[in-house]
Short mmCIF file of C-alpha atoms in Angstrom, two decimals:
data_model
loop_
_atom_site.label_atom_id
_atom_site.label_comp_id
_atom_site.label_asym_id
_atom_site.label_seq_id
_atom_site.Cartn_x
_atom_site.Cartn_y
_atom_site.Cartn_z
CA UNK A 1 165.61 54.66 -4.12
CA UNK A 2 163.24 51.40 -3.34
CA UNK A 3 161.99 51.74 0.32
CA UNK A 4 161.01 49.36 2.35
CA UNK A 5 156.66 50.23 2.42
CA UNK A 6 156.13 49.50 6.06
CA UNK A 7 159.33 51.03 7.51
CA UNK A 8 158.22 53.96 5.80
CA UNK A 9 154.60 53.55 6.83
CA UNK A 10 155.67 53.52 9.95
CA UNK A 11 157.96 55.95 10.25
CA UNK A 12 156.78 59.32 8.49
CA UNK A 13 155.68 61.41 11.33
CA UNK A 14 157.90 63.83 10.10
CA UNK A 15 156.29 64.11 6.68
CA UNK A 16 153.03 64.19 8.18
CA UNK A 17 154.04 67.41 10.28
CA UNK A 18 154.63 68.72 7.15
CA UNK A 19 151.85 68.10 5.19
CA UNK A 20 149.79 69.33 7.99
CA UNK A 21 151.55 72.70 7.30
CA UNK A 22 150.63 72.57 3.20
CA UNK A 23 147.01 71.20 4.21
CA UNK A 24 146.46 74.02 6.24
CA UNK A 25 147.66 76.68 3.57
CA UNK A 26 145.26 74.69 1.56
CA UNK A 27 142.57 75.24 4.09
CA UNK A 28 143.41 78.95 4.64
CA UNK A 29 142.75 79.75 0.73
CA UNK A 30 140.02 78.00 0.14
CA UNK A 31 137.68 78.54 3.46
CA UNK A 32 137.22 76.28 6.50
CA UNK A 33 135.84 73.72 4.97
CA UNK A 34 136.99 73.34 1.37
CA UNK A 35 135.07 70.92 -0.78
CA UNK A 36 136.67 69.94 -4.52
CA UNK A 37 135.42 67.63 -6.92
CA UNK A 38 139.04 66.11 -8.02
CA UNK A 39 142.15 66.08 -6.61
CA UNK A 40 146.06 64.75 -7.54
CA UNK A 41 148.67 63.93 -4.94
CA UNK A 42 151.69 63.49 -6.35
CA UNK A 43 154.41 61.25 -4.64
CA UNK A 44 151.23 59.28 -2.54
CA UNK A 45 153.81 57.05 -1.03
CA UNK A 46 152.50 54.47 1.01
CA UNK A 47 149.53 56.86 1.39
CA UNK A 48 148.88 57.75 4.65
CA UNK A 49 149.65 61.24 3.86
CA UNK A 50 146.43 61.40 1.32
CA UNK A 51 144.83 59.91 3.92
CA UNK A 52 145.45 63.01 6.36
CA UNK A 53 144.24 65.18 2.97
CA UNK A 54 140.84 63.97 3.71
CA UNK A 55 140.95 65.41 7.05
CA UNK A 56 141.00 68.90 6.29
CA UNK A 57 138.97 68.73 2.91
CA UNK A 58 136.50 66.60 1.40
CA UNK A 59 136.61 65.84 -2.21
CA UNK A 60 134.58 63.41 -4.52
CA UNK A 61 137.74 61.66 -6.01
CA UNK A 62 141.23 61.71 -5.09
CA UNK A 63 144.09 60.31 -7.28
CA UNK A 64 147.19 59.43 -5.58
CA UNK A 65 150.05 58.21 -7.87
CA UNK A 66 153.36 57.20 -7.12
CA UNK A 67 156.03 55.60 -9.08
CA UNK A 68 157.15 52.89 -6.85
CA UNK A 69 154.75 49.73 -7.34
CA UNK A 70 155.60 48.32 -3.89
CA UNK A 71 154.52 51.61 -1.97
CA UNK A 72 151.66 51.88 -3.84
CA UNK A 73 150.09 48.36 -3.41
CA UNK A 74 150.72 49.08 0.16
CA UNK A 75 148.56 52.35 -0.03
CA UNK A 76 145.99 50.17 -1.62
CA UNK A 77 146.03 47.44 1.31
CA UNK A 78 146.66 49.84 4.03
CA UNK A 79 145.68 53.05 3.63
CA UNK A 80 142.38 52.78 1.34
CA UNK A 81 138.90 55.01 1.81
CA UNK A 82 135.90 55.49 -0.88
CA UNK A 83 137.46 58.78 -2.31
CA UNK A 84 140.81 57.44 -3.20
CA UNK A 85 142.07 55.67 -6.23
CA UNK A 86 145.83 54.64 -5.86
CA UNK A 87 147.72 54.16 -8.82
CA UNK A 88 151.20 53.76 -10.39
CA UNK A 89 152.78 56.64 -12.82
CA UNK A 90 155.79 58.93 -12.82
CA UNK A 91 155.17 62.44 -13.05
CA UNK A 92 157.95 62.61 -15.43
CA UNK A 93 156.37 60.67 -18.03
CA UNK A 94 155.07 62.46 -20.93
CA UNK A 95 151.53 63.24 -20.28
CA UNK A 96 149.87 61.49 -22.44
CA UNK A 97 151.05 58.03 -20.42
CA UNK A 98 151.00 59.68 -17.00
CA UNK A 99 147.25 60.28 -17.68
CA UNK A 100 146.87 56.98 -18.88
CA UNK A 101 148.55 55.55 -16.16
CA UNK A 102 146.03 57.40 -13.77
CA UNK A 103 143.14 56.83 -15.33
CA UNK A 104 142.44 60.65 -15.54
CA UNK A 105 139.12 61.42 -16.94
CA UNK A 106 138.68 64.95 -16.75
CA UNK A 107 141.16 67.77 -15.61
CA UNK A 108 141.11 68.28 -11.62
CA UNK A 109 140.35 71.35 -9.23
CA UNK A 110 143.53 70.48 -7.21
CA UNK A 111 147.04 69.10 -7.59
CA UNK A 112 149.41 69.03 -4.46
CA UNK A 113 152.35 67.17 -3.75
CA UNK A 114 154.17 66.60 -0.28
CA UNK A 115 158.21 66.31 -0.13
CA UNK A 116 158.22 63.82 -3.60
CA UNK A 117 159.68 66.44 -6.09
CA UNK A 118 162.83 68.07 -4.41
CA UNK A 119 163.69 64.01 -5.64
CA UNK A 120 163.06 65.18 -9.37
CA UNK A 121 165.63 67.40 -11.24
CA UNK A 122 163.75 67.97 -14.28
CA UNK A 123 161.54 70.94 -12.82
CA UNK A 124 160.04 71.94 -16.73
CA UNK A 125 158.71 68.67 -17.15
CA UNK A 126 156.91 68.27 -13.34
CA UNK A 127 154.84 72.02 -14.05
CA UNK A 128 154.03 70.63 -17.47
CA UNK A 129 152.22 67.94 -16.42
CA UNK A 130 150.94 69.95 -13.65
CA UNK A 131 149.78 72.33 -15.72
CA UNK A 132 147.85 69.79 -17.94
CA UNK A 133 146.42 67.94 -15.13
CA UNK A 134 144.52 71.05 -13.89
CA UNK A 135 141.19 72.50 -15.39
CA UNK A 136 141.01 76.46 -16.04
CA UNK A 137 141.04 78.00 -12.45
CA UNK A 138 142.64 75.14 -10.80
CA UNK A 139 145.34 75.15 -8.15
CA UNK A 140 148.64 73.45 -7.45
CA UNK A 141 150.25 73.41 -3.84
CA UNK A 142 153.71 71.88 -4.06
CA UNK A 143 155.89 71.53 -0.66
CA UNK A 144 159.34 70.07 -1.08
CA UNK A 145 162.75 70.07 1.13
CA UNK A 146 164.99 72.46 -0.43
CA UNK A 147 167.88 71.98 2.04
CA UNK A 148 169.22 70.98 5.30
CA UNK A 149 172.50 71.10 6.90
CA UNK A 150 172.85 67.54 7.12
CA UNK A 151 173.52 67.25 3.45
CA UNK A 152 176.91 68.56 4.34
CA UNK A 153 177.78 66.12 6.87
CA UNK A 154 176.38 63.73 4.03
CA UNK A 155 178.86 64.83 1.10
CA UNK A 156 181.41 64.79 4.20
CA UNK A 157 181.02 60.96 4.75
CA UNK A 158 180.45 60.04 0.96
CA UNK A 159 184.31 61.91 0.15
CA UNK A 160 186.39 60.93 3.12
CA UNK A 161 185.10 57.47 3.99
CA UNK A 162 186.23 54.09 2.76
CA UNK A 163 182.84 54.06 0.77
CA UNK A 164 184.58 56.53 -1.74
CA UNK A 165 185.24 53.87 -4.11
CA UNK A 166 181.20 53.27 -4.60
CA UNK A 167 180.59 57.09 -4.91
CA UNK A 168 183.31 58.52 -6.64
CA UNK A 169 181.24 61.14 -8.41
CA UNK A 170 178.83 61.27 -5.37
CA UNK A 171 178.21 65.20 -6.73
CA UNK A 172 177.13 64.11 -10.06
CA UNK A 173 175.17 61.41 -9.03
CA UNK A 174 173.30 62.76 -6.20
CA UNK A 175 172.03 65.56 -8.84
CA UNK A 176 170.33 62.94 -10.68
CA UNK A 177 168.49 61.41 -7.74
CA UNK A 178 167.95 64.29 -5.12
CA UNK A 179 169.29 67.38 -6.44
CA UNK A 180 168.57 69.40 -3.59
CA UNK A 181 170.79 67.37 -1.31
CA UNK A 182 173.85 69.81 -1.66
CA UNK A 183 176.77 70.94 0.74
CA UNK A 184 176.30 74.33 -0.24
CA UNK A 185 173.06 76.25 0.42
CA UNK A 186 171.35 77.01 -3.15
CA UNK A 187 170.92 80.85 -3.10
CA UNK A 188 167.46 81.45 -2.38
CA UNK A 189 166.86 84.46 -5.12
CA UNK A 190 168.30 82.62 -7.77
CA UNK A 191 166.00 79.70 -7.41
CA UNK A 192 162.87 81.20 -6.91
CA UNK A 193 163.73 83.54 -9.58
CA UNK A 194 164.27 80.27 -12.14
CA UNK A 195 160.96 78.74 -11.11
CA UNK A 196 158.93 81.64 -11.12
CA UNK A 197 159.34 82.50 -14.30
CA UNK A 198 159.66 78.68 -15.57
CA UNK A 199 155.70 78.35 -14.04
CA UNK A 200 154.86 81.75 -16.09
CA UNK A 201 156.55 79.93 -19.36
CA UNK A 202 153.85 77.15 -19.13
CA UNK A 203 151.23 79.57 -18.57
CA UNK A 204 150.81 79.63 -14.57
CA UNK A 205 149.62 83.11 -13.06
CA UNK A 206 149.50 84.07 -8.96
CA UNK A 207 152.92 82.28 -8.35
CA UNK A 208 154.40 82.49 -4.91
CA UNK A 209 157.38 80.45 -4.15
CA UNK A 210 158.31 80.92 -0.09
CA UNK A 211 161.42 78.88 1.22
CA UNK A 212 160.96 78.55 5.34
CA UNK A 213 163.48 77.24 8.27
CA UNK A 214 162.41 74.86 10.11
CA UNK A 215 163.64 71.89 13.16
CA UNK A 216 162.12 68.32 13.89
CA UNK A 217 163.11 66.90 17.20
CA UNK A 218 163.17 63.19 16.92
CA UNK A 219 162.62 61.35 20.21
CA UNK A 220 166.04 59.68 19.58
CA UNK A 221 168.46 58.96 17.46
CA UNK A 222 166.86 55.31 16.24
CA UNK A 223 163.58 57.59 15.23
CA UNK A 224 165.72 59.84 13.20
CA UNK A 225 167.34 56.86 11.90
CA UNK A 226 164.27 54.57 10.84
CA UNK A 227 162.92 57.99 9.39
CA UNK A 228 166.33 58.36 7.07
CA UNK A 229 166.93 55.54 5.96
CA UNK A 230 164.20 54.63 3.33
CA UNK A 231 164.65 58.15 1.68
CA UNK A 232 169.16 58.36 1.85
CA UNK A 233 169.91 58.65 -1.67
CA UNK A 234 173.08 57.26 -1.19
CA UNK A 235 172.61 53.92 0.09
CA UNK A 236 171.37 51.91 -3.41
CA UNK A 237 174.74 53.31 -4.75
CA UNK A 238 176.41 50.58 -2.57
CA UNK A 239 176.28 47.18 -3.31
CA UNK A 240 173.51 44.91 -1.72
CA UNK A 241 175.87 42.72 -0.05
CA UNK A 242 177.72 45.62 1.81
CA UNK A 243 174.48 47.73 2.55
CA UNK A 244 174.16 46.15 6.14
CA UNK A 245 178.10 47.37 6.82
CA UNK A 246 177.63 50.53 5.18
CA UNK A 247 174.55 51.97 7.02
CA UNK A 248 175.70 51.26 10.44
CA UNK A 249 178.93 53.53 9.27
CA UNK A 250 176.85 55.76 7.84
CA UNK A 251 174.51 56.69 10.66
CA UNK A 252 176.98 56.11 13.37
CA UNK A 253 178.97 59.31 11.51
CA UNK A 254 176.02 61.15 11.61
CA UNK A 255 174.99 60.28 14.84
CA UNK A 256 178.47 61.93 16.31
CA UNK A 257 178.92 64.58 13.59
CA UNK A 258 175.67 66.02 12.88
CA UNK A 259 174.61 66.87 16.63
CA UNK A 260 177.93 67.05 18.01
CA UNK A 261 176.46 67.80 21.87
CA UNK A 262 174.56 64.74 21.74
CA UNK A 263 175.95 61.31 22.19
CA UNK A 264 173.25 59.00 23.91
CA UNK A 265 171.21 57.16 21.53
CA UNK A 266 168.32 57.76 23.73
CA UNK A 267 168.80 61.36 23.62
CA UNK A 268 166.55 63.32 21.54
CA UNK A 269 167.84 64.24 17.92
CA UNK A 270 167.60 67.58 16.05
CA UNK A 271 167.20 67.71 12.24
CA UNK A 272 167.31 71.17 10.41
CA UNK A 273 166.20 72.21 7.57
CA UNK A 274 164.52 74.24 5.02
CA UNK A 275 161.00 73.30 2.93
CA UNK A 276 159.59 75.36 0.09
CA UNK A 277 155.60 75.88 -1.19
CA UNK A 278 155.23 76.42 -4.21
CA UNK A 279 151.21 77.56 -4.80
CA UNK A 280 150.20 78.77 -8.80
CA UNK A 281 146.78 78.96 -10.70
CA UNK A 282 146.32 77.66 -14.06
CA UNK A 283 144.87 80.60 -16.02
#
């Protein structure tokens, strides 16, 4: 996915309603007014999310990376302050270039990350790095979308449309680039299960995984839409020239499908879903 910077910018209300739930988790552990001497946000975006960070805890330095260079010089021209460094990496890297890449002198107090890695399907390799970025005693928050009913409606559109021909293994494809963004709920057990024990294999301790429901009422239907758009998985799978055709399809499916009671575009719009929080010490 590329997103466009300032439609994102501009639109992320929603991810800021959720960080203010992981910020305050944050703030719950570590006392009213939590003071750390490094931080990591992972996935910084267009940072105005690390920006809200420094609203519920002060730190001396906080490095915000993000792998697209375009949301990240935006950060920089947009969303700066003192304590924050923006800078360009991929967690998946090995971490040898990811610190590198961040200029990360010594290991950090705090690593958190807010709806970036439900994106990433190669879990081992995100709570390696993770683990290496913290110092002895250090904490990692981690709040990602693990799965909404829309992603049915989604698969829905992708099978039966005329855009079948762009997406003919949508399955396989989408489990490259968001594999959370499945028809079928992932059992809950299973997954928490998996990760739990992968975090113990690289040396985590005080694990708790929680997975929580959740609904965001949009104003209307264009909100919901400016919000989806940058982050749909499936739209870079169709060629530039037909985007324009294929998005108004797209959402006007949605639009009728998803919240079937709803019609108006000025009516407000429902989105459910379900977020996890990942929290772990490194030992």
């Amino acid at each position: 996915m590329n997103p466009n910077p300032k439609q994102y910018n501009d639109n992320n209300e929603f991810q800021r309603y959720e960080a203010a739930k992981l910020f305050s988790t944050i703030k719950d552990d570590f006392g009213p007014s939590p003071k750390f001497r490094s931080v990591v946000d992972i996935g910084c975006g267009t940072g105005k999310v690390t920006l809200d960070f420094l609203q519920y805890a002060k730190c001396d330095h906080l490095i915000a990376f993000d792998k697209n260079e375009n949301m990240v010089e935006f950060a920089r021209q947009n969303n700066k302050s003192n304590e924050i460094s923006y800078e360009v990496s991929d967690i998946t890297h090995s971490f040898t270039k990811l610190k590198c890449d961040i200029k990360l002198v010594d290991e950090v107090d705090l690593v958190y990350s807010v709806y970036c890695l439900h994106f990433v399907e190669q879990k081992a390799k995100i709570f390696n790095n993770i683990f290496h970025l913290l110092k002895a005693g250090g904490k990692c928050y981690l709040m990602l979308l693990y799965w909404s009913d829309l992603f049915a409606y989604q698969h829905q559109f992708a099978e039966n449309s005329k855009w079948n021909k762009y997406i003919p293994n949508f399955e396989a494809i989408l489990s490259q680039c968001a594999p959370f963004h499945k028809a079928m709920h992932p059992e809950i057990g299973d997954t928490v299960n998996e990760w739990r024990k992968l975090l113990e294999t690289f040396g985590f301790t005080k694990c708790t995984i929680t997975v929580e429901k959740d609904a965001y009422l949009f104003k209307n239907f264009n909100e919901f839409k400016l919000f989806l758009e940058p982050v749909c998985p499936i739209i870079n799978m169709i060629p530039k020239s037909e985007r324009k055709e294929f998005i108004k399809d797209y959402f006007e499916f949605i639009r009728i499908n998803y919240n079937q009671k709803i019609k108006p575009y000025d009516d407000s719009y429902e989105w459910r879903y379900e977020y996890c929080i990942i929290k772990a010490e490194k030992c």
